[in-house]
C-alpha cells in the first residue's frame, strides 16, 4: 500500500511539473492589459479577469491567422504524400523476391549514416526551382527512413499465408496491398502519419532557409517573431498589438501552435504500442 501511495505521489508531482508551464502559458494568454500592468508584465497562472482578446487578435485575419492556414495546408498535403510514398516503399521492400529490393533497402538505411549538409540541401532545392515555394517544405523531407523501416517491418510480420491465398486467387501485388496489407495496418499507418504530421507542423528551420516571402511563413516562424519581437513582422499587427499585453499575445500564439497537435494525440494514443513496437521490435 505504501509503495502504491509513493508511486501516486511521484507521478502526480511529475505531472504537475510538466503541466505547470503549459498552464502558465494558457493563463498568461487570457490576461488583460490592466492585470498585466498590475503584475508588472509578468506571467500569471490564474488571471483574475480572463479575456480572449489575444486570441481574437491573432485569429482576426492577420499574419498569425494566415500562418496557421499555411501550416494546416502544409501538414495535410505533406502527411498525405509522405504516407503514400512510405506505405508503397515499405510494402515493396517487405515482399520477398522484389527486383532490386536489397540495394534499395541499403540506400534507405544509408541515410541513417550519411545525411546531407545544409549547403548541399539548399543548392539542391535552389536548382529544382523550389525556393520561396511550399514544395521546399515538403519534397526534401517527403520520406523518412525510420518510418519506412517501421512500415516495412510491420508488413513483414503479417501472415504470409494471407498473401499466398490471395495470389492463388489471382491477386496482384497492388491489389494484395490494398485489400490485405492496408486494412491490417491501420495502427502503424496512424502512428507514422502522426510522426509526419508533427514534423510538418513544426517546420521551422527549413522555412527560414527556403522561404523569403514573409507572407508564406508557417506558424512556427511567426511564433518566433512574436516571441522575440513582441509582434509579427507586418505593420498592421504592430498597431493592434499595442492595445494588448505583449506577453498575452505571445502566449496566445504559442497555444495556437500547440493545440492542433495536442488534439490529435488522444485519438491516436491507442495505436502507439501496437504500431511502433510491433513494427520496430518484432521486425
C-alpha positions as CSV (number, residue, x, y, z in Angstrom):
1,X,0.0,0.0,0.0
2,X,2.8,2.4,0.9
3,X,4.5,1.6,-2.5
4,X,1.4,2.4,-4.4
5,X,0.9,5.7,-2.5
6,X,4.5,6.6,-3.2
7,X,4.1,5.9,-6.9
8,X,0.9,8.0,-6.9
9,X,2.7,11.0,-5.2
10,X,5.7,10.8,-7.5
11,X,3.6,10.6,-10.7
12,X,1.4,13.4,-9.5
13,X,4.4,15.6,-8.8
14,X,5.9,14.8,-12.3
15,X,2.5,15.6,-13.9
16,X,2.3,18.9,-12.1
17,X,5.8,19.9,-13.1
18,X,5.0,19.1,-16.8
19,X,1.7,20.8,-16.8
20,X,2.8,24.0,-14.9
21,X,4.5,25.7,-17.9
22,X,1.5,24.9,-20.1
23,X,-0.9,26.2,-17.5
24,X,1.2,29.3,-17.2
25,X,1.1,29.9,-20.9
26,X,-2.7,29.5,-21.0
27,X,-3.2,31.8,-18.0
28,X,-1.0,34.5,-19.5
29,X,-2.7,34.3,-22.8
30,X,-6.0,35.1,-21.1
31,X,-4.6,38.1,-19.2
32,X,-5.9,41.6,-19.9
33,X,-3.8,44.8,-20.1
34,X,-4.9,46.1,-16.6
35,X,-3.8,42.9,-14.9
36,X,-0.6,42.9,-16.9
37,X,0.2,46.4,-15.7
38,X,-0.6,45.4,-12.1
39,X,1.7,42.4,-12.3
40,X,4.5,44.3,-13.9
41,X,4.1,42.4,-17.2
42,X,5.0,39.0,-15.6
43,X,3.2,35.7,-16.4
44,X,0.2,34.6,-14.4
45,X,-1.3,31.2,-13.8
46,X,-4.9,32.3,-12.8
47,X,-5.9,35.6,-14.4
48,X,-8.5,37.4,-12.2
49,X,-10.4,38.7,-15.3
50,X,-9.8,36.3,-18.2
51,X,-10.2,37.7,-21.7
52,X,-9.9,36.2,-25.1
53,X,-8.8,39.4,-26.8
54,X,-5.4,38.0,-27.6
55,X,-7.0,35.0,-29.4
56,X,-9.4,37.3,-31.2
57,X,-6.4,39.3,-32.4
58,X,-4.3,36.5,-33.8
59,X,-7.3,34.8,-35.4
60,X,-8.8,38.0,-36.9
61,X,-7.1,37.7,-40.3
62,X,-3.5,38.9,-39.6
63,X,-0.2,37.2,-40.1
64,X,-0.9,34.6,-37.4
65,X,-4.2,33.6,-39.0
66,X,-2.5,33.3,-42.4
67,X,0.4,31.3,-41.0
68,X,-2.0,28.8,-39.2
69,X,-3.8,28.2,-42.5
70,X,-0.4,27.7,-44.3
71,X,0.7,25.2,-41.7
72,X,-2.5,23.3,-41.9
73,X,-2.2,23.1,-45.7
74,X,1.5,22.0,-45.5
75,X,0.7,19.4,-42.8
76,X,-2.3,17.9,-44.6
77,X,-0.6,17.8,-48.0
78,X,2.8,16.7,-46.8
79,X,1.4,14.0,-44.5
80,X,-0.8,12.5,-47.2
81,X,2.0,12.4,-49.8
82,X,4.5,11.1,-47.2
83,X,2.2,8.3,-46.1
84,X,1.5,7.3,-49.7
85,X,5.3,7.1,-50.5
86,X,6.2,5.4,-47.3
87,X,3.5,2.8,-47.5
88,X,4.3,2.0,-51.1
89,X,8.0,1.8,-50.5
90,X,7.6,-0.1,-47.2
91,X,5.3,-2.7,-48.8
92,X,7.6,-3.2,-51.8
93,X,10.6,-3.7,-49.6
94,X,8.8,-6.2,-47.4
95,X,8.0,-8.6,-50.3
96,X,10.4,-11.4,-51.0
97,X,11.9,-11.6,-54.4
98,X,11.4,-7.9,-55.3
99,X,13.7,-6.8,-58.1
100,X,16.4,-4.6,-56.6
101,X,14.9,-4.8,-53.2
102,X,18.2,-5.2,-51.3
103,X,20.0,-2.4,-53.0
104,X,17.1,0.0,-52.4
105,X,16.9,-1.1,-48.8
106,X,20.6,-0.4,-48.3
107,X,20.1,3.0,-49.9
108,X,17.3,3.7,-47.4
109,X,19.4,2.5,-44.5
110,X,22.4,4.5,-45.6
111,X,20.5,7.7,-45.0
112,X,20.8,6.9,-41.2
113,X,24.6,7.3,-41.5
114,X,25.1,9.9,-44.3
115,X,22.9,12.9,-44.1
116,X,23.2,15.9,-46.5
117,X,24.5,19.1,-45.1
118,X,22.7,22.4,-45.0
119,X,24.5,23.9,-48.0
120,X,24.1,20.9,-50.4
121,X,20.4,20.7,-49.4
122,X,19.9,24.4,-50.1
123,X,21.7,24.1,-53.5
124,X,19.6,21.1,-54.5
125,X,16.3,22.9,-53.6
126,X,17.5,26.0,-55.5
127,X,18.4,24.0,-58.6
128,X,15.0,22.4,-58.5
129,X,13.4,25.9,-58.5
130,X,11.7,25.4,-55.2
131,X,13.0,28.4,-53.3
132,X,10.1,30.5,-51.9
133,X,7.6,27.8,-52.6
134,X,5.7,25.4,-50.3
135,X,7.2,22.5,-52.2
136,X,10.6,23.2,-50.5
137,X,9.0,22.4,-47.1
138,X,7.6,19.0,-48.3
139,X,9.7,17.4,-51.1
140,X,13.1,17.3,-49.4
141,X,11.6,15.5,-46.3
142,X,8.9,13.5,-48.2
143,X,10.2,10.1,-47.0
144,X,11.7,9.4,-43.6
145,X,13.9,6.3,-43.5
146,X,12.9,5.4,-39.9
147,X,9.2,5.4,-40.9
148,X,10.0,3.2,-43.9
149,X,11.7,0.7,-41.7
150,X,8.9,0.6,-39.3
151,X,6.2,0.1,-42.0
152,X,8.3,-2.5,-43.8
153,X,8.8,-4.5,-40.6
154,X,5.1,-4.3,-39.9
155,X,4.2,-5.6,-43.3
156,X,6.8,-8.4,-42.9
157,X,5.0,-9.6,-39.7
158,X,1.7,-10.1,-41.5
159,X,0.9,-13.8,-42.1
160,X,2.4,-14.9,-45.3
161,X,-0.5,-17.4,-45.8
162,X,-2.9,-14.5,-46.5
163,X,-0.8,-13.3,-49.4
164,X,-0.3,-16.8,-50.8
165,X,-4.0,-17.4,-50.7
166,X,-4.7,-14.1,-52.4
167,X,-2.0,-14.9,-55.1
168,X,-3.7,-18.2,-55.8
169,X,-6.9,-16.3,-56.4
170,X,-5.2,-14.2,-59.0
171,X,-4.5,-11.0,-57.0
172,X,-1.6,-8.9,-58.0
173,X,0.8,-7.1,-55.6
174,X,-1.1,-3.8,-55.7
175,X,-4.5,-5.5,-55.0
176,X,-2.9,-7.5,-52.2
177,X,-1.6,-4.3,-50.6
178,X,-4.9,-2.6,-51.0
179,X,-7.1,-5.5,-49.9
180,X,-5.0,-7.2,-47.3
181,X,-2.0,-5.2,-46.1
182,X,-3.6,-1.8,-45.6
183,X,-6.7,-2.9,-43.7
184,X,-4.5,-4.8,-41.2
185,X,-2.0,-1.9,-40.8
186,X,-4.2,0.9,-39.5
187,X,-2.2,1.1,-36.3
188,X,1.2,1.6,-37.9
189,X,-0.2,3.9,-40.5
190,X,-1.9,6.1,-37.9
191,X,1.3,6.3,-35.8
192,X,3.6,7.0,-38.8
193,X,1.0,9.6,-40.0
194,X,1.2,11.3,-36.7
195,X,5.0,11.4,-36.8
196,X,4.8,13.0,-40.3
197,X,2.1,15.5,-39.2
198,X,4.1,16.6,-36.1
199,X,7.2,17.1,-38.3
200,X,5.4,19.2,-40.9
201,X,3.5,21.2,-38.3
202,X,6.8,22.0,-36.5
203,X,8.5,23.1,-39.7
204,X,10.8,26.0,-38.7
205,X,14.4,25.8,-39.8
206,X,13.7,24.8,-43.4
207,X,11.1,27.6,-43.7
208,X,13.7,30.1,-42.6
209,X,16.2,28.7,-45.2
210,X,13.9,28.4,-48.2
211,X,11.0,30.8,-47.7
212,X,11.9,34.5,-48.2
213,X,8.4,35.9,-48.6
214,X,7.1,36.7,-45.1
215,X,3.5,36.1,-46.2
216,X,4.3,32.4,-46.8
217,X,5.8,31.7,-43.4
218,X,4.2,28.9,-41.4
219,X,3.0,29.3,-37.8
220,X,6.3,28.3,-36.2
221,X,8.3,31.1,-37.9
222,X,5.5,33.7,-37.0
223,X,5.6,32.3,-33.4
224,X,9.3,33.1,-33.2
225,X,8.6,36.7,-34.5
226,X,6.0,37.2,-31.7
227,X,8.2,35.7,-29.0
228,X,11.4,37.6,-29.8
229,X,9.9,40.9,-31.2
230,X,6.7,41.0,-29.3
231,X,4.8,41.4,-32.6
232,X,4.6,39.9,-36.1
233,X,6.5,41.4,-38.9
234,X,3.6,43.2,-40.5
235,X,2.7,46.8,-39.7
236,X,-1.0,46.2,-39.2
237,X,-0.3,43.6,-36.5
238,X,2.1,46.0,-34.7
239,X,-0.6,48.7,-34.5
240,X,-3.1,46.3,-33.0
241,X,-0.8,44.6,-30.5
242,X,-0.2,47.9,-28.8
243,X,-3.6,47.6,-27.2
244,X,-2.8,44.3,-25.6
245,X,0.0,43.0,-23.4
246,X,2.8,41.6,-25.5
247,X,3.1,38.5,-23.2
248,X,-0.6,37.7,-23.7
249,X,-0.3,37.8,-27.5
250,X,2.9,35.8,-27.4
251,X,1.4,33.1,-25.3
252,X,-1.8,33.1,-27.4
253,X,0.2,32.4,-30.5
254,X,2.1,29.7,-28.6
255,X,-1.1,27.9,-27.5
256,X,-2.5,28.2,-31.1
257,X,0.6,26.5,-32.4
258,X,0.3,23.7,-29.8
259,X,-3.4,22.9,-29.8
260,X,-3.8,21.1,-33.2
261,X,-1.2,18.5,-32.4
262,X,-2.3,18.1,-28.8
263,X,-5.9,17.4,-30.0
264,X,-4.6,14.7,-32.4
265,X,-2.7,12.7,-29.7
266,X,-5.6,11.4,-27.7
267,X,-7.3,9.9,-30.8
268,X,-4.1,8.1,-31.9
269,X,-2.7,7.1,-28.5
270,X,-4.2,3.6,-28.6
271,X,-2.2,2.8,-31.8
272,X,1.2,3.7,-30.4
273,X,2.2,0.5,-28.7
274,X,0.7,-1.8,-31.4
275,X,2.0,0.3,-34.3
276,X,5.5,1.3,-33.2
277,X,6.6,-1.7,-31.1
278,X,5.3,-4.3,-33.5
279,X,7.0,-2.7,-36.4
280,X,10.3,-1.8,-34.8
281,X,11.0,-4.7,-32.4
282,X,9.5,-7.8,-33.9
283,X,10.9,-7.0,-37.3
